[in-house]
Structures are given as structure tokens and as C-alpha cells.
Short mmCIF file of C-alpha atoms in Angstrom, two decimals:
data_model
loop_
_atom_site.label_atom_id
_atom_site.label_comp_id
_atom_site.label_asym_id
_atom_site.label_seq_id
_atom_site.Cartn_x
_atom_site.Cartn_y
_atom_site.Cartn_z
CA UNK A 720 89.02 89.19 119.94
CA UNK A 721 86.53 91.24 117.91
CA UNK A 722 87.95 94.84 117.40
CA UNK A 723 85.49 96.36 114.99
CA UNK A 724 81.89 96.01 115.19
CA UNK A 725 79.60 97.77 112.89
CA UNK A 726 75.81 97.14 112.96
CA UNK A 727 73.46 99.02 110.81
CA UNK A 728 75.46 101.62 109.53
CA UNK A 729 73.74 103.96 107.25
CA UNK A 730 74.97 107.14 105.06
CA UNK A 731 72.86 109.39 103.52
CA UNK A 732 74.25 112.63 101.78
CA UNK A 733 71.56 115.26 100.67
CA UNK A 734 71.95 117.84 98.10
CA UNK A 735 69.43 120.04 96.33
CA UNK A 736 66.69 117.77 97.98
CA UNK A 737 68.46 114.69 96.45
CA UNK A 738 69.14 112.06 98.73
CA UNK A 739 71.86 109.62 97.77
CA UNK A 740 72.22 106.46 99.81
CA UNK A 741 76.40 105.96 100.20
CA UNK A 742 75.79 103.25 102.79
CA UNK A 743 72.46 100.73 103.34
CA UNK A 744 72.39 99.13 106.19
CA UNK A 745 76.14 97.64 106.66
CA UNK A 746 76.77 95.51 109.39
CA UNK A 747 80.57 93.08 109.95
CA UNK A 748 83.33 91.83 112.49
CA UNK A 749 86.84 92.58 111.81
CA UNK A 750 88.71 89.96 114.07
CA UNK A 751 91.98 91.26 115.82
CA UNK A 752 94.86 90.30 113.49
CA UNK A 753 92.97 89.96 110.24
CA UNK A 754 93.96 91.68 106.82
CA UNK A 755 90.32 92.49 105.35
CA UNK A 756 90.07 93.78 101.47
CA UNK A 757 86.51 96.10 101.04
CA UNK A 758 86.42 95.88 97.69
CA UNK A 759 83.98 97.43 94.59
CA UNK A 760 83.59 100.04 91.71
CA UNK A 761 83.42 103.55 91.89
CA UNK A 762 80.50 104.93 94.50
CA UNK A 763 80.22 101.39 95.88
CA UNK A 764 80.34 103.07 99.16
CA UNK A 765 83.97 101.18 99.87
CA UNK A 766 85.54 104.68 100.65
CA UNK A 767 82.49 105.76 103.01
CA UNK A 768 82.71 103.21 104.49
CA UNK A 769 86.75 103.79 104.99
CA UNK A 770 86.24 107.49 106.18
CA UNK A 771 83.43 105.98 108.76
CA UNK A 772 86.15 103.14 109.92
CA UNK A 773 88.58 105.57 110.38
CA UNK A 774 86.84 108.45 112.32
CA UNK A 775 87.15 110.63 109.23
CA UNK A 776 83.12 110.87 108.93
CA UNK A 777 79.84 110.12 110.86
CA UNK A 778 77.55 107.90 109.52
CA UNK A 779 74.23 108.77 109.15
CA UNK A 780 72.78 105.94 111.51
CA UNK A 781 74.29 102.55 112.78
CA UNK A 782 76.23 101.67 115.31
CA UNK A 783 80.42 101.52 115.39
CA UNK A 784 82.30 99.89 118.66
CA UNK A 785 86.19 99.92 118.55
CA UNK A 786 87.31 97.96 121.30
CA UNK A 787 84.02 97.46 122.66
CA UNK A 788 83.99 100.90 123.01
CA UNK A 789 80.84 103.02 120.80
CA UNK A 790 83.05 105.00 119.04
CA UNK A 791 80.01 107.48 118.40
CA UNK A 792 79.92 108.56 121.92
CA UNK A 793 83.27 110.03 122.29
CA UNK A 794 83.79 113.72 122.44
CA UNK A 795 85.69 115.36 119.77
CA UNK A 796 89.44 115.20 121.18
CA UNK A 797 88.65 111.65 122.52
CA UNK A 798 88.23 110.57 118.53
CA UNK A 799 91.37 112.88 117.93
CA UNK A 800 92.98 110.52 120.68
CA UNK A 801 91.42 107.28 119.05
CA UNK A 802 92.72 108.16 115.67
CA UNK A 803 95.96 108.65 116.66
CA UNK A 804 96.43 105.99 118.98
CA UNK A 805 94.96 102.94 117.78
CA UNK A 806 94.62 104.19 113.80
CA UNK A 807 97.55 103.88 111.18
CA UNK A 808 96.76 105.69 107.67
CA UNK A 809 98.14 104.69 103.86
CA UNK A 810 96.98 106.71 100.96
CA UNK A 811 97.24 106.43 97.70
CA UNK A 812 98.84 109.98 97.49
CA UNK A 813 101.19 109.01 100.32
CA UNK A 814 100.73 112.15 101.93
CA UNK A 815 104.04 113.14 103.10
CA UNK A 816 105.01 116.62 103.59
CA UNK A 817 106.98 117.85 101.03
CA UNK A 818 109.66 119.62 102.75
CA UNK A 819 110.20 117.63 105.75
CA UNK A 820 112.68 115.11 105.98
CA UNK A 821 111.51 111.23 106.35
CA UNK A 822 112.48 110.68 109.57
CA UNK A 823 110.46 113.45 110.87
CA UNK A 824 107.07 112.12 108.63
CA UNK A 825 107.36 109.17 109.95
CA UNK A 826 107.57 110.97 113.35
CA UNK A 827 104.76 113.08 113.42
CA UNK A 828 102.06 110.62 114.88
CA UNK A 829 104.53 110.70 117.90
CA UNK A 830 104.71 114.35 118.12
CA UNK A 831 102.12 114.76 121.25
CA UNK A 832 102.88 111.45 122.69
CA UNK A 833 104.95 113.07 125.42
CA UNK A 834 107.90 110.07 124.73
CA UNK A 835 111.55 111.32 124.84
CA UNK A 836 113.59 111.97 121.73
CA UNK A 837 115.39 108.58 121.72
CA UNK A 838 112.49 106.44 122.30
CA UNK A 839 111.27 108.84 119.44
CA UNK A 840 114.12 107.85 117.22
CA UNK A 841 114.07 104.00 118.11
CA UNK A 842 110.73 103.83 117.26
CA UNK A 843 110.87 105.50 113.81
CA UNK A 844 114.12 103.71 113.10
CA UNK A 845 112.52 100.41 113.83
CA UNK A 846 109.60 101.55 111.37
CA UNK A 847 111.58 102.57 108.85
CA UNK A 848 113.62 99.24 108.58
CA UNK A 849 110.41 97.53 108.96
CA UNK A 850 109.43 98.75 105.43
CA UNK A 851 113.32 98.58 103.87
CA UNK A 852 114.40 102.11 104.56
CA UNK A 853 116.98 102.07 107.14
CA UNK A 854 119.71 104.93 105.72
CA UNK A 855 116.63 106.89 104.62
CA UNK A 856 115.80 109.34 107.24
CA UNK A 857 117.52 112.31 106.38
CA UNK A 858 115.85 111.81 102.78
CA UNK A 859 112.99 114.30 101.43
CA UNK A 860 109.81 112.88 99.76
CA UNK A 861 111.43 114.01 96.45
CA UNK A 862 114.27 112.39 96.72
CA UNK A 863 112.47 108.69 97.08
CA UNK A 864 110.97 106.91 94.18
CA UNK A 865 107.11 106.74 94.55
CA UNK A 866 107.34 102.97 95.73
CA UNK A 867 109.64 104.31 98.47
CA UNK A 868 107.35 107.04 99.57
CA UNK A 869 104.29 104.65 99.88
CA UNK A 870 106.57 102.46 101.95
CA UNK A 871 107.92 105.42 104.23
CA UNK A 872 103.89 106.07 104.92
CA UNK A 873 103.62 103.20 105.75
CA UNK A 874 106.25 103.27 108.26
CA UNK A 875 104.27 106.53 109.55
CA UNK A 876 101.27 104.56 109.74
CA UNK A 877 102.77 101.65 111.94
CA UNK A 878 105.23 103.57 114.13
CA UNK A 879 102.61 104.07 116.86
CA UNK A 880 101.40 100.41 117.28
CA UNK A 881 98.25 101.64 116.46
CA UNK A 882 95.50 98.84 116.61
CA UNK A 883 94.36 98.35 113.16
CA UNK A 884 96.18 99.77 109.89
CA UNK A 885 93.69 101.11 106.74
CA UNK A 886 95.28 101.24 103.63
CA UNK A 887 92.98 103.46 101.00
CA UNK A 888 94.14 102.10 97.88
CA UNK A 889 97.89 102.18 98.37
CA UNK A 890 99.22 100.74 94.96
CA UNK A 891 96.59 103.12 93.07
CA UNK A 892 99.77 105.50 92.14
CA UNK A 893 102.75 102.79 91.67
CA UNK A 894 104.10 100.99 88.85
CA UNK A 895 103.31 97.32 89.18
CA UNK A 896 106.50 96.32 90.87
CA UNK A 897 106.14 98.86 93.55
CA UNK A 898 102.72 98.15 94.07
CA UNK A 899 103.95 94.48 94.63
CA UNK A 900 106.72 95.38 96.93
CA UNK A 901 103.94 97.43 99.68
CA UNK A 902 101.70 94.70 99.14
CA UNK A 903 104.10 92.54 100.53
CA UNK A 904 104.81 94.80 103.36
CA UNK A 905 101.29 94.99 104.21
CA UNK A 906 101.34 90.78 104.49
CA UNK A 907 104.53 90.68 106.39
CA UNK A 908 102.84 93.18 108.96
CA UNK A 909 99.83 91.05 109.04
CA UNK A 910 101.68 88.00 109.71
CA UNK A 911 103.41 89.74 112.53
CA UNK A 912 100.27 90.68 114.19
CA UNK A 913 98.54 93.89 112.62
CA UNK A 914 95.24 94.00 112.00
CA UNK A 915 94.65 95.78 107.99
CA UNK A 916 91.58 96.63 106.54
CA UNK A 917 92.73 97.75 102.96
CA UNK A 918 90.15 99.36 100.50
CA UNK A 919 90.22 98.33 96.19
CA UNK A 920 89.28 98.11 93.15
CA UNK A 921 91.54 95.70 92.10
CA UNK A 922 90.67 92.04 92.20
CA UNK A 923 93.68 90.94 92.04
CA UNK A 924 95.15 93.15 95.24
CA UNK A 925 92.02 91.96 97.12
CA UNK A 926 93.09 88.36 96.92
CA UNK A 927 96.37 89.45 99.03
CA UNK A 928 94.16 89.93 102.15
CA UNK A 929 92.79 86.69 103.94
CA UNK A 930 89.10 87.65 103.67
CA UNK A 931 87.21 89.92 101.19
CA UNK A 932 84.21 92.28 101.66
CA UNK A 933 82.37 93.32 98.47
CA UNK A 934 80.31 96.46 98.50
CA UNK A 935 77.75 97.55 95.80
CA UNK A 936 75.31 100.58 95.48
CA UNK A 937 76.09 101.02 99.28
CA UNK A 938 75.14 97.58 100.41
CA UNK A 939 77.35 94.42 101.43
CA UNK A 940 77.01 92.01 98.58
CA UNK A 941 79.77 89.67 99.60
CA UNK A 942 81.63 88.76 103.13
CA UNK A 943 84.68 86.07 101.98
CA UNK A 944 87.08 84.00 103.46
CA UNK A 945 89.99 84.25 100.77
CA UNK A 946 90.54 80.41 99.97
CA UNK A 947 93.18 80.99 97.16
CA UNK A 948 95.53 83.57 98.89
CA UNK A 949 97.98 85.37 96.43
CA UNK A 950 101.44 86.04 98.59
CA UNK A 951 103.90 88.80 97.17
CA UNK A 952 106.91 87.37 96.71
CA UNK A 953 109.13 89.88 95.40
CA UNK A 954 112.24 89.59 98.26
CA UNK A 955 111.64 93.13 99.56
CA UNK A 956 111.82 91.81 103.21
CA UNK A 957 114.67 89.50 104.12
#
């Protein structure tokens, strides 16, 4: 089943009568289930294109279906609706709040669900444990190594079943270890049936996913099955 469709899609940011082309006519598939790397250097457009994917920005022109549905013509609470529904978030900075415990981070996606408080809890405890941090809830951000905090965003990201996962370079901030460990995480969630779109500069992370977009000066210069798959293998997940 095709879940994203983009056709066309076009970004064009003006400034002092200086037009700067972030995206050039970008059109791909994203296949229900597959973990997609958009990879390239700094103002490649990869992160545009991220903010577009995720209902964080409009592009300029183009087209955008989700479901088969033109994401472009939804009012402005429908996209609130889409986005936190069918949309799980990583960032690099992890973006937890600072003095809220984990359990309730991982919660908050859940918040205007209308779900009881138990199915609340049983569905944060089963994210949590997804990502190796059952006996963490009542921990704060601070009190979690940085590897631990990707991991409990993670766990925010996923705790709604949303429909695909984007991961905005989530290893950017972690020693290599860590980095390893959520990289794994991200493949174990992919084998269980996520679809990830996760967005590098790193070669090397790219060749975790199963098919690899590369984007330069705005344009798609490279759409990749991933014949050579690196797996993380660092025994996070048993």
C-alpha cells in the first residue's frame, strides 16, 4: 500500500527579492512498512523536505497525499489531527520537557485522545519497554543519559500507532554507542511493521534503512534500494 505520495513538490523562500529554491520539483512513493533514509549535505533541501512530510510547512507547489488523502486540502485542526494521529516525531534535541517526568512525555500525544487513564498507562508502558525503559517512568529528562532520552522520544513518538515515524537526525547528539543502540530501535520497529522515513548526513546511518533517497541543491539526485544493509547489532533489544 502506498502511504506517501509526493508529486511535484516545490519550495521557494524569498527574502530581500532573493529567491532561493529549497525544493525543485520532488516527486516519490514511500511504501507502507518501509524505513526510507533522505539523505545529503547541508541546504540539500533533506530537512524541507522533512518539515513538508511532516505537516510542519507548506510547500510552495506540488502535490502531497497521505493515505490517499491530499493532505493540502485539510483545514488547519484536520492537519493538527493528522499530525497527531498518524505522525510520530524524533529529534535530534529529543525534545522532552525538562521538568516532566518520562512517563508523562511519553504521554502527551495521548493527552486529547479521550482514552482512560489505564489504557493511557498500558500504552506508554508498552512504549517504554519497547525502547528498553521499563522502570523509567517516574525518571526526569536529567536524570537519563542522552542515549536514554533519544530512546524515551522515541517511545513518545510510537505510543500512538501513528502511521509513519520521521526521525530528523536522531544520533546527531549521541556518542557512537548510543547512536547505535536507537538505530537499532528504529530497525526493530521497522521489522515489526512501522513505516520510518529518517533524515542524514551520515552515510553510514543511511545504509541502516532499506532504501535511500539522495537530495542535492533541492533536487532528487538518487532513489536506492539499499542492497548492502548494515543491521545494529549491539543487544539493546532482547
Amino acid at each position: 500500500m502506498t502511504i506517501i505520495e509526493v508529486r511535484n513538490l516545490k519550495k521557494i523562500y524569498a527574502n530581500d527579492f532573493v529567491s532561493t529554491k529549497a525544493l525543485d520539483d520532488v516527486s516519490f512513493d514511500v511504501q507502507e512498512g518501509e524505513f526510507i533514509a533522505i539523505i545529503g549535505s547541508s541546504g540539500s533541501g533533506k530537512s524541507t523536505l522533512m518539515h513538508i512530510l511532516g505537516l510542519l510547512d507548506r510547500p510552495t507547489s506540488g502535490t502531497y497525499n497521505l493515505e490517499g488523502k491530499n493532505v493540502f486540502k485539510m483545514s488547519g485542526d484536520e492537519l493538527a489531527r493528522v499530525r497527531n494521529k498518524k505522525m510520530g516525531f524524533v529529534f535530534q534535541s529529543f525534545n522532552l520537557l525538562a521538568r516532566t517526568s518520562i512517563f508523562d512525555n511519553v504521554k502527551l500525544p495521548l493527552v486529547y485522545g479521550g482514552l482512560s487513564s489505564e489504557k493511557e498507562e498500558e500504552m506508554v508502558e508498552k512504549a517504554l519497554e519497547s525502547v528498553g525503559l521499563k522502570g523509567k517512568t517516574n525518571n526526569f529528562p536529567n536524570q537519563l543519559s542522552g542515549g536514554e532520552q533519544q530512546r524515551a522520544a522515541i517511545a513518545r513518538a510510537l505510543v500512538n500507532h501513528p502511521a509513519v515515524i520521521f526521525a530528523d537526525e536522531p544520533t546527531g547528539n549521541l556518542d557512537s554507542v548510543s547512536g547505535q543502540k536507537v538505530l537499532e530501535i528504529l530497525q526493530k520497529l521497522n521489522d515489526e511493521g512501522h513505516t520510518i522515513i529518517l533524515v542524514t548526513h551520515e552515510k553510514y546511518t543511511s545504509e541502516m534503512a532499506q532504501r535511500i533517497i539522495q537530495m542535492k541543491d533541492g533536487k532528487v539526485v538518487s532513489d536506492e534500494k539499499v542492497l548492502d544493509r548494515k543491521l545494529a547489532k549491539n543487544g539493546l533489544i532482547k
